[in-house]
Short mmCIF file of C-alpha atoms in Angstrom, two decimals:
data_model
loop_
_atom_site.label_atom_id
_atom_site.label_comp_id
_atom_site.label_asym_id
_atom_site.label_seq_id
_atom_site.Cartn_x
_atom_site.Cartn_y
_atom_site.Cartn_z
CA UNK W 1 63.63 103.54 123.11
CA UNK W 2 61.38 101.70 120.47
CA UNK W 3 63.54 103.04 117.60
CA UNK W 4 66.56 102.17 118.98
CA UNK W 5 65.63 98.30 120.24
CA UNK W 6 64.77 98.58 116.37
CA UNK W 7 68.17 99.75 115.28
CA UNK W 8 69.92 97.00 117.28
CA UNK W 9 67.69 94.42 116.12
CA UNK W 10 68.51 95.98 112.11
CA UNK W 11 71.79 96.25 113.17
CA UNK W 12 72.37 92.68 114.60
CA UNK W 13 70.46 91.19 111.51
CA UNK W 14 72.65 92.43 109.28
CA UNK W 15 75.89 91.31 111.28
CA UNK W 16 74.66 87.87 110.72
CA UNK W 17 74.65 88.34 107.18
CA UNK W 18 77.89 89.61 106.96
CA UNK W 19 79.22 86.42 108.44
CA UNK W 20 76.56 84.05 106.61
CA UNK W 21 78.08 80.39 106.94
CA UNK W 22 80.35 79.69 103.86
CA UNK W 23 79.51 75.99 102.45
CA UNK W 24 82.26 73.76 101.96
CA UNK W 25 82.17 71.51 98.93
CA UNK W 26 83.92 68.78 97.64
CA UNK W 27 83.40 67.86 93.28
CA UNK W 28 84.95 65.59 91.21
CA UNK W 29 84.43 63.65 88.18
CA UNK W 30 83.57 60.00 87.24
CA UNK W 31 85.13 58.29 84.44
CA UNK W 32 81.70 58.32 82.45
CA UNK W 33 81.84 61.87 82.88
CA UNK W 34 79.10 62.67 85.70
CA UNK W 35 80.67 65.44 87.74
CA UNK W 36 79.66 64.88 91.32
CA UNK W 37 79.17 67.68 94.05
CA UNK W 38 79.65 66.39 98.10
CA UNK W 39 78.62 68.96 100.53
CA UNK W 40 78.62 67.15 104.64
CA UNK W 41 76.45 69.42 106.75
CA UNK W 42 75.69 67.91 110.55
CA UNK W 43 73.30 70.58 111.69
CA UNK W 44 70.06 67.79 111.08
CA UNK W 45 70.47 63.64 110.07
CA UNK W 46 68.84 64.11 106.91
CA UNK W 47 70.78 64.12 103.44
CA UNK W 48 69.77 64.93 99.98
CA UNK W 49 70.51 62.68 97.23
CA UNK W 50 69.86 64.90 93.61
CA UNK W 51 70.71 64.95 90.06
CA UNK W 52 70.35 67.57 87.80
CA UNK W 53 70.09 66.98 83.68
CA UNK W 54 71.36 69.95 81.74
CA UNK W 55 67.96 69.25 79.69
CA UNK W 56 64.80 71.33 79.66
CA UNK W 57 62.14 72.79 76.95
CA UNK W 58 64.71 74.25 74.93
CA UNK W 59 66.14 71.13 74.06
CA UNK W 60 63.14 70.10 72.04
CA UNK W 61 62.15 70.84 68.68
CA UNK W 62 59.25 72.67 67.83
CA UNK W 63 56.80 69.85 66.53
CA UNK W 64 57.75 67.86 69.58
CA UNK W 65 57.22 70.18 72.71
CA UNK W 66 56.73 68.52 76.18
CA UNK W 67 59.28 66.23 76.04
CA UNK W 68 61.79 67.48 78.97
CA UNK W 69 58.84 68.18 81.29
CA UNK W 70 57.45 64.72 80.16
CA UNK W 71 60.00 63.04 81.73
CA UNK W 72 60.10 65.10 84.81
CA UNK W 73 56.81 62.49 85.19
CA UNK W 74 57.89 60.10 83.50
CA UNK W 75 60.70 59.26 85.07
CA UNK W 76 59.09 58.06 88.03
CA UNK W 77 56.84 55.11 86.29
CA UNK W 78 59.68 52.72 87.48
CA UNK W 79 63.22 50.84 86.86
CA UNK W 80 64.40 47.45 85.75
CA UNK W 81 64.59 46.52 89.39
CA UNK W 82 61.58 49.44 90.86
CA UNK W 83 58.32 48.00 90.00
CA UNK W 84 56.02 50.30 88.32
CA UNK W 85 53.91 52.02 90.80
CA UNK W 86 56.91 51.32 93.63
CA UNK W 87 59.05 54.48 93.59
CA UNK W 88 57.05 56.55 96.18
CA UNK W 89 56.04 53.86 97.95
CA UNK W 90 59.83 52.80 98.37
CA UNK W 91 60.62 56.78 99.31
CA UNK W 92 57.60 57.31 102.05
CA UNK W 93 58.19 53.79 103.79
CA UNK W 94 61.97 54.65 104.43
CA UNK W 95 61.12 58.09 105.70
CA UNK W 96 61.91 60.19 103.25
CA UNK W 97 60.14 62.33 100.07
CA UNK W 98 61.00 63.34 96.55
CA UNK W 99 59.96 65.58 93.81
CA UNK W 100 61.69 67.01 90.52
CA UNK W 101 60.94 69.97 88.49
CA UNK W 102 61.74 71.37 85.09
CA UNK W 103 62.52 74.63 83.60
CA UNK W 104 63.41 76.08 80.26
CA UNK W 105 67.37 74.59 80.70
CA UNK W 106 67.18 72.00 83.31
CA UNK W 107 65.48 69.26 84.91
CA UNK W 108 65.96 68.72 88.27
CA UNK W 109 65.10 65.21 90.90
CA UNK W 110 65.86 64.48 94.53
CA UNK W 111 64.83 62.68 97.39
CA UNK W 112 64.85 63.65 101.18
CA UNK W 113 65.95 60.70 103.28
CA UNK W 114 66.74 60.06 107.08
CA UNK W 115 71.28 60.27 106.76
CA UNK W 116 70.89 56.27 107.32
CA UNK W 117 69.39 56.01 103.79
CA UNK W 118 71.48 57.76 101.34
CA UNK W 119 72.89 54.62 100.21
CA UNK W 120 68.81 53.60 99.29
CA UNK W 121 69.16 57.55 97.86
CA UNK W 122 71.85 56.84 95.24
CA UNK W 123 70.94 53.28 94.44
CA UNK W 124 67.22 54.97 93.45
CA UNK W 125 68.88 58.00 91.45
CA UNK W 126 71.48 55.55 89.71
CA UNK W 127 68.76 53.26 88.81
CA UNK W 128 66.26 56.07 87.53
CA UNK W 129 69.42 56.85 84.99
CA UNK W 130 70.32 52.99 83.84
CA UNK W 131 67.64 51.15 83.90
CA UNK W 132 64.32 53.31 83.37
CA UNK W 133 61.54 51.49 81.78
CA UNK W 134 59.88 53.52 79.05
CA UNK W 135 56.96 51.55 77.37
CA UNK W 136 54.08 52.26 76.17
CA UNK W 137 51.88 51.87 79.13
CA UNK W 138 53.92 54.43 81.23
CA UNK W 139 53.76 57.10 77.93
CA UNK W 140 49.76 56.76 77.70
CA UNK W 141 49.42 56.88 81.71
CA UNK W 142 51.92 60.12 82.00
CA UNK W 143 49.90 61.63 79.05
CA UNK W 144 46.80 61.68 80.81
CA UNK W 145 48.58 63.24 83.74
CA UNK W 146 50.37 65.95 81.99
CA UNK W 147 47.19 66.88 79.85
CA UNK W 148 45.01 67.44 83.37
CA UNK W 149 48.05 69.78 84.86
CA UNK W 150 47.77 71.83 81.65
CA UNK W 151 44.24 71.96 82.11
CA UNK W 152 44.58 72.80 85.82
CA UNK W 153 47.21 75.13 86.03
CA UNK W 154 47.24 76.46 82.38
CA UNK W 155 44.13 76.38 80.25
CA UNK W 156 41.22 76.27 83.15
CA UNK W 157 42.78 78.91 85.49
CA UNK W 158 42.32 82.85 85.54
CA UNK W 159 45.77 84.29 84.26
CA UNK W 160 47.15 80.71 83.36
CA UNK W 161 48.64 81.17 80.12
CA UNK W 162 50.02 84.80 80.83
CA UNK W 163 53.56 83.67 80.43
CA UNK W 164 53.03 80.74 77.50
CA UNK W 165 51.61 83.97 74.88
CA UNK W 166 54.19 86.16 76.13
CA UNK W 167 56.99 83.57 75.66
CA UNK W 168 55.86 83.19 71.66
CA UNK W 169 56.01 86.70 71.07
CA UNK W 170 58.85 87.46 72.55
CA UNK W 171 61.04 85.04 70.89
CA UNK W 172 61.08 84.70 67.33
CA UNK W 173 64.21 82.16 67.03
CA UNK W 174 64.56 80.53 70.64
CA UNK W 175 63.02 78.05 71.76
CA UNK W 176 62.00 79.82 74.79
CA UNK W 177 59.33 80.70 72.19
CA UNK W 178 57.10 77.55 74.00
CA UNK W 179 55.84 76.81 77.35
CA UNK W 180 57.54 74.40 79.22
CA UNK W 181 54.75 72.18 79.54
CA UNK W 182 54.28 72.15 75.86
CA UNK W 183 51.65 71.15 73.34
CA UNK W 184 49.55 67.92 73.80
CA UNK W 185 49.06 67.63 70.02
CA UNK W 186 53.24 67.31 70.15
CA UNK W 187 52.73 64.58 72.94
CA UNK W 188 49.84 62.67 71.18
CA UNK W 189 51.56 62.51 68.01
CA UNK W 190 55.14 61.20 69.09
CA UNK W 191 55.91 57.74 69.02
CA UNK W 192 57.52 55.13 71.73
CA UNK W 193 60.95 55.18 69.84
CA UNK W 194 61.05 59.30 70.00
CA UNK W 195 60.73 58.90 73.97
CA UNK W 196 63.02 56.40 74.18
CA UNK W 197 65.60 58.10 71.57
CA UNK W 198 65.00 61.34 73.83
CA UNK W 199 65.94 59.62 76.94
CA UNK W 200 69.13 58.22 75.29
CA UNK W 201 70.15 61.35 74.19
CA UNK W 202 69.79 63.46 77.30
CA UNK W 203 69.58 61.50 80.61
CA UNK W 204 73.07 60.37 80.63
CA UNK W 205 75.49 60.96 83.51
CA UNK W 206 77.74 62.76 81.55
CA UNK W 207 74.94 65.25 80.44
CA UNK W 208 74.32 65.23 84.32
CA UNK W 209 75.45 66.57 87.74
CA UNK W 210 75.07 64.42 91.20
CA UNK W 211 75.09 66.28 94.66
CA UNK W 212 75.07 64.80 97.92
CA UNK W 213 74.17 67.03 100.92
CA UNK W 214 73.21 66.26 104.24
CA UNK W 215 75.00 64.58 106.94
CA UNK W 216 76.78 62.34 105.46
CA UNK W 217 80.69 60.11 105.65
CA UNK W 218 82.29 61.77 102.91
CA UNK W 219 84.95 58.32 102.26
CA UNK W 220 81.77 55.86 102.02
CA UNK W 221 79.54 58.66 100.23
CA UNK W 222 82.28 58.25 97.67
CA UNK W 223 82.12 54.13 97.81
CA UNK W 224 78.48 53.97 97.44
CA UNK W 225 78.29 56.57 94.22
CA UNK W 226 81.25 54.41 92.52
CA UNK W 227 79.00 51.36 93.08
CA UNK W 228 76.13 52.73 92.05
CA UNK W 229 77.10 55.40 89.24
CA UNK W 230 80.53 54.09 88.03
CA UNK W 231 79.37 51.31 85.60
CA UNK W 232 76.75 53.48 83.63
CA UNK W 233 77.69 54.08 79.98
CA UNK W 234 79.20 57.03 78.90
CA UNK W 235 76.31 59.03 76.72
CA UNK W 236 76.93 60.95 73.49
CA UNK W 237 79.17 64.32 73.47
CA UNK W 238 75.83 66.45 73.41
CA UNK W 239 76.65 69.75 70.84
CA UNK W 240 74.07 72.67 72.21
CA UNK W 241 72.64 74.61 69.47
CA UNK W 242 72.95 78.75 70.47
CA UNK W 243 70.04 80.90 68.64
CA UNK W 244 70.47 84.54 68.68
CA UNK W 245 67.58 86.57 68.86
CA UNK W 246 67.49 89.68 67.28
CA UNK W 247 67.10 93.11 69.49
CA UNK W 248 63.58 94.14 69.72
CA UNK W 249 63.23 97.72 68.49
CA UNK W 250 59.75 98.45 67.97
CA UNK W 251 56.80 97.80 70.60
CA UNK W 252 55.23 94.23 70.54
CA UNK W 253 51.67 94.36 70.43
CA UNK W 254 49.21 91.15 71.10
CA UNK W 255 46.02 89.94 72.72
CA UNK W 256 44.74 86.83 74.57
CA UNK W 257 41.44 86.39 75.37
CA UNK W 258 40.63 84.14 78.52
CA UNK W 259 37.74 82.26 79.59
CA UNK W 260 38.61 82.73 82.87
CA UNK W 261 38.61 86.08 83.73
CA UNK W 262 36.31 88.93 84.27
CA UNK W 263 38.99 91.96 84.87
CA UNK W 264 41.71 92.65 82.45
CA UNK W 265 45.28 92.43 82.93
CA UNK W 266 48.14 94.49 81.43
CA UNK W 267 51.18 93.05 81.23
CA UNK W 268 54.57 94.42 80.00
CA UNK W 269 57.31 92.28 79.23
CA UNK W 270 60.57 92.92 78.67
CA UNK W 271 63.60 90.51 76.82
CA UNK W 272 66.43 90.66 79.29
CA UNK W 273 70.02 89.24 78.69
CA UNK W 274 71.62 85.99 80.21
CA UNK W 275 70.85 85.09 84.11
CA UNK W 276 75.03 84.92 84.24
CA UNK W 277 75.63 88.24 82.80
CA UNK W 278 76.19 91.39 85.24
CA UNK W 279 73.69 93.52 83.77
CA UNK W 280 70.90 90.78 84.73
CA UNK W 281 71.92 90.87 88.30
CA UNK W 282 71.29 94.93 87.78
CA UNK W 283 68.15 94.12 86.46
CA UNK W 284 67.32 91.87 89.61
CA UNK W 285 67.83 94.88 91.84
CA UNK W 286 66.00 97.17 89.33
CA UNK W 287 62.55 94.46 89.72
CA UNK W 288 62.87 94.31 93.28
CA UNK W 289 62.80 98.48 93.55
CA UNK W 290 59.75 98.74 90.85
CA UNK W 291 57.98 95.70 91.77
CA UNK W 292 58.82 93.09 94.80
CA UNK W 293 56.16 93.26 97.30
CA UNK W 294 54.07 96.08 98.73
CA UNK W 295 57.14 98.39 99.42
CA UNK W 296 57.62 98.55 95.96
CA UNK W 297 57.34 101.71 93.87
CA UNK W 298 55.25 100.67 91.54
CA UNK W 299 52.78 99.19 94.46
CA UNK W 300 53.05 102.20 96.29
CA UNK W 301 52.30 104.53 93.83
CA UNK W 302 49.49 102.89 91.98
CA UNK W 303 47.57 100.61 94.40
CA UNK W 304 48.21 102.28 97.60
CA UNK W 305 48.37 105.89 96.61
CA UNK W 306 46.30 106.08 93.75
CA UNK W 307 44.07 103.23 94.19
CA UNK W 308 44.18 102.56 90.69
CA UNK W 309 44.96 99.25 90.69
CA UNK W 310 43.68 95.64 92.80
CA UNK W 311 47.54 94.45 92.00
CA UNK W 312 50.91 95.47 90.71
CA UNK W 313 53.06 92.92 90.25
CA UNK W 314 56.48 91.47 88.38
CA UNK W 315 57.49 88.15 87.23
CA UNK W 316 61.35 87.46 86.87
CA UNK W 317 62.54 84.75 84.50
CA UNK W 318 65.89 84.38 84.87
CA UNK W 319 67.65 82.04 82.57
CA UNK W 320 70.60 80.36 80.78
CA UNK W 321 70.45 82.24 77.57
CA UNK W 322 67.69 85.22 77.77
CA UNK W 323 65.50 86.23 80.47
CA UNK W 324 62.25 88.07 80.58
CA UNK W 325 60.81 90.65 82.86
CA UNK W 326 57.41 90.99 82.98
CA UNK W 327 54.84 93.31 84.87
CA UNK W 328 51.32 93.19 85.36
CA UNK W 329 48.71 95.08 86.59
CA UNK W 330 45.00 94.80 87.58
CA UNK W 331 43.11 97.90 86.49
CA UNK W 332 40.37 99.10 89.26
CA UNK W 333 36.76 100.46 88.47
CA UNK W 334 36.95 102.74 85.23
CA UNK W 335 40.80 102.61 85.28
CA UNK W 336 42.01 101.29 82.38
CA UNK W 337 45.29 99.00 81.45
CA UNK W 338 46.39 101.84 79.25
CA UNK W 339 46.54 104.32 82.51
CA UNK W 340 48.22 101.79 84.54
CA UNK W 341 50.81 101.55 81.87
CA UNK W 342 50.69 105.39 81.83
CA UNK W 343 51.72 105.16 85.99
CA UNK W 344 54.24 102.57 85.23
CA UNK W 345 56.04 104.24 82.70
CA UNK W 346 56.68 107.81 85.28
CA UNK W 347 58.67 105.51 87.45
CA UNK W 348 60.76 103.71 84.92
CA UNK W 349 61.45 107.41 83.66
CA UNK W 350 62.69 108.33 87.12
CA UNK W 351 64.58 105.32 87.16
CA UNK W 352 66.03 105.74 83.95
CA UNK W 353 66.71 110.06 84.97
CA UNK W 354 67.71 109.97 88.91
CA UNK W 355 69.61 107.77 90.98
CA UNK W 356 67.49 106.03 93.63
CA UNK W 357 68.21 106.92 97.04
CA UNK W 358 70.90 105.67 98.86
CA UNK W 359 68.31 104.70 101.69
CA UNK W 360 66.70 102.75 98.66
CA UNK W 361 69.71 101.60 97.78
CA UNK W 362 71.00 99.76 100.66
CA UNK W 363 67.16 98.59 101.43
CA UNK W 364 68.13 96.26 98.08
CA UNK W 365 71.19 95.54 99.28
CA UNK W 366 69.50 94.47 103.05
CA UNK W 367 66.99 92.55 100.69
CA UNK W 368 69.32 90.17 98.45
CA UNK W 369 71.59 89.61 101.38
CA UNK W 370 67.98 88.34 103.24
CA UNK W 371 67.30 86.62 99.88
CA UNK W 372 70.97 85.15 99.52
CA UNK W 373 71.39 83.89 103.20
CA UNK W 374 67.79 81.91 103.05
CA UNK W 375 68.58 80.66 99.81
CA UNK W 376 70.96 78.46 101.74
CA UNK W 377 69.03 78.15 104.70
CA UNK W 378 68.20 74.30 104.62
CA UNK W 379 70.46 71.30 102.68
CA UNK W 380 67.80 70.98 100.21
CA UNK W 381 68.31 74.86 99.52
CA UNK W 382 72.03 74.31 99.57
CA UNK W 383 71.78 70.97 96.86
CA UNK W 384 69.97 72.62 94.66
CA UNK W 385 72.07 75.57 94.18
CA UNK W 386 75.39 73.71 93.95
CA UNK W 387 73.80 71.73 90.98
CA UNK W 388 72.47 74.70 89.57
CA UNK W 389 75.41 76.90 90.49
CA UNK W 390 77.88 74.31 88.54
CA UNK W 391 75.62 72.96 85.65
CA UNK W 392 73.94 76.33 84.30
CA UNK W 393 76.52 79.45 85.53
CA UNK W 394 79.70 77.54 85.72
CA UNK W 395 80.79 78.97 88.26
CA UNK W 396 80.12 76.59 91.13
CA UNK W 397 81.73 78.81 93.78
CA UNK W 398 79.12 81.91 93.40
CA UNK W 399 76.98 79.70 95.93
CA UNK W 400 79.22 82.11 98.42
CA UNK W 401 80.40 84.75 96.87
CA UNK W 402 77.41 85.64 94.37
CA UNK W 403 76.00 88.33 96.55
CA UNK W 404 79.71 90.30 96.30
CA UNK W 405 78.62 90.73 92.76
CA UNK W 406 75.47 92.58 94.11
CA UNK W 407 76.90 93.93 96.15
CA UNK W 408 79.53 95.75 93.81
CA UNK W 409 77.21 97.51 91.45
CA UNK W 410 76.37 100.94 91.97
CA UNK W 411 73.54 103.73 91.79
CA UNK W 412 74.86 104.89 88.77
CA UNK W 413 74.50 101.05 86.71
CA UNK W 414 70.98 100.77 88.31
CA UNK W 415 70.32 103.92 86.42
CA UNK W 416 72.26 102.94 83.27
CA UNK W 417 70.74 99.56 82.74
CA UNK W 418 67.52 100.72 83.26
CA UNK W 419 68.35 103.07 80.38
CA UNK W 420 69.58 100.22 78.31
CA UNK W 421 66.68 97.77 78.79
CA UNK W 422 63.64 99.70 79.43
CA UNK W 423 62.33 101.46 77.04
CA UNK W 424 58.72 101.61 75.41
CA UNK W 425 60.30 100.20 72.18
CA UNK W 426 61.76 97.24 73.21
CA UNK W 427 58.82 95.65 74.97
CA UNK W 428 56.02 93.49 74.34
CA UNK W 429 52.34 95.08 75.60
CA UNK W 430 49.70 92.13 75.71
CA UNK W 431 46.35 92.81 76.47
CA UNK W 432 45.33 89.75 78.30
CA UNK W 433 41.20 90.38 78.57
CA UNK W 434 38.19 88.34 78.83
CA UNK W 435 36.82 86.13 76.58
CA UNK W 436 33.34 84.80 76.38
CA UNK W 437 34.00 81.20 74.59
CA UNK W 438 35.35 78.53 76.69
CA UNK W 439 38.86 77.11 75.62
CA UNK W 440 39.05 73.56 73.80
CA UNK W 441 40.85 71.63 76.21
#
């Protein structure tokens, strides 16, 4: 009876899937070239004002690193008509909250507010992109604050700079070569005019895409973001530079010593192709099988079986031009990185030989559709995919129809991409060990 209560309940799950709630959209452009993205959902009062800049890391040059994510702070210093010190303060009293983050291609802002605020929403986001004040007491206050994340999250905590070393030696060409956070010798050594000539360049609404979620009057939604938007100057036609990277064909080999750490780590990393391509959605399904969660193979095998291992894990970078896929293990007792490696390799082998099981195979298939349908669980899940979804696939409409693509590839590409992209000799092995001298911060 268990087993079958258990089968009903699979069973039921996956009918709601199946019939996952499509979201309705409305986009358009303004005349200054921000494309805007309207999406009314009534299920709560709340609505989501957000703008995404097609900027991020890579859009710096390499003696000025930090910039994008920079702004991602700075940004928030205050307006022509939002005193410095006021934003949040302005946000929390009316109810709502805000944040922004910034990868590799984009940077991302939005606030939360009660539906009866999204006019206060877009007057705040318009504002933040005409009349930003950048000076030179917001640069030296935002320095100090980006200089004690990097020594919080980066330089002063176990494991925190496993993906800035593997990022420089995996690209040669790319700026993907450098962390998103960047160097503080960059920061400390740029001037007033290169923030402000930054900001000029990049945060302007036609390098830009506005979304509006929520519960929201689609006729005065559009009122309020003509007000608001309409009058800001057209920026510069931006002209992306593309870098090409060539194929790596011979195993990477480096070593980082940290601080912070008394166990070492191996980590494998992989240069995968384009987040929009097919074969990186293959390579999504491939991760998951190896190395999502404790179900995994690679978990399995080598911390539960074996008990070689205190962790297996997997880090997926999925991105506008490359991606990386990285691994990492924690060796345990008189194990060593080099057996763990050993242990990962047999299953990427098998991968690479057999097909995976069709029970395996629709277990992925139950997982992305899990993945896909809380993705768009909540309207600030739902915002942030339609910018992302327009601005960095182009394809605005896989916010529905993405999973089909998962859906459609088989046993046999699982095993032929793994074939393609895994091998020994087009990988970078870092041995990420313990040092005894304390990083300069």
């Amino acid at each position: 009876m268990k087993k079958s209560i258990m089968a009903l309940t699979a069973s039921l799950l996956l009918g709601g899937i199946a019939s996952a709630q499509k979201v309705d959209f409305e986009e358009y452009n303004l005349d200054n070239g921000l494309h805007v993205i309207l999406h009314n959902d009534d299920a709560a009062p709340v609505v989501v004002t957000s703008v995404m800049y097609h900027v991020g890391s890579k859009d710096e040059t390499a003696d000025r690193t930090g910039f994008a994510h920079f702004f991602e702070h700075l940004l928030f210093e205050g307006t022509k008509n939002i005193k410095r010190g006021e934003w949040f303060k302005i946000v929390t009293s009316n109810g709502g909250v805000n944040n922004a983050n910034t990868t590799d291609d984009r940077t991302y802002y939005y606030e939360v507010f009660p539906s009866n605020n999204l006019e206060l929403g877009l007057w705040m986001e318009s504002e933040r992109m005409l009349h930003p004040v950048i000076n030179q007491i917001g640069v030296d206050t935002q320095n100090e604050v980006v200089k004690e994340e990097k020594r919080t999250s980066f330089d002063n905590r176990p494991y925190g700079n496993i993906v800035t070393v593997v990022k420089e030696n995996m690209f040669k060409k790319h700026p993907y070569r450098w962390s998103t956070i960047g160097s503080m010798k960059d920061l400390d050594a740029a001037t007033l005019e290169e923030f402000q000539a930054f900001h000029k360049k990049f945060y302007t609404p036609n390098n830009a895409v506005l979304v509006v979620a929520g519960q929201i009057d689609i006729a005065q939604t559009k009122e309020w973001i003509q007000k608001y938007f309409g009058a800001i100057p057209k920026g510069e036609t931006l002209k992306k530079e593309s870098y090409t990277e060539e194929p790596i064909t011979q195993t990477i080999k480096a070593t980082y010593k940290d601080p912070n750490i008394q166990i070492p780590m191996l980590v494998a990393s992989y240069r995968i192709p384009s987040m929009k391509t097919r074969d990186a959605r293959v390579l999504d399904l491939i991760s998951s099988y190896l190395s999502d969660g404790k179900s995994s193979k690679l978990y399995k095998k080598i911390v539960d079986e074996k008990k070689m291992a205190l962790q297996i894990g997997a880090v997926g970078f999925n991105q506008e031009d490359y991606g990386m896929y990285i691994v990492y293990g924690l060796p345990m007792g008189t194990v060593t990185t080099s057996d763990l490696l050993k242990e990962m390799d047999e299953e990427i082998v098998k991968l690479q030989t057999d097909l995976i099981s069709e029970k395996d195979y629709q277990k992925l298939q139950n997982i992305f559709d899990n993945q896909f349908v809380n993705s768009n669980s909540n309207v600030e899940g739902v915002a942030e995919n339609l910018a992302k979804y327009y601005m960095l696939y182009g394809d605005i409409n896989l916010i529905n129809n993405e999973i089909d693509l998962y859906h459609s590839i088989t046993r046999e590409e699982i095993r032929d991409v793994a074939k393609k992209y895994l091998n020994p000799n087009q990988r970078l092995i870092l041995d990420y060990i313990p040092a005894t001298e304390k990083v300069q911060n």
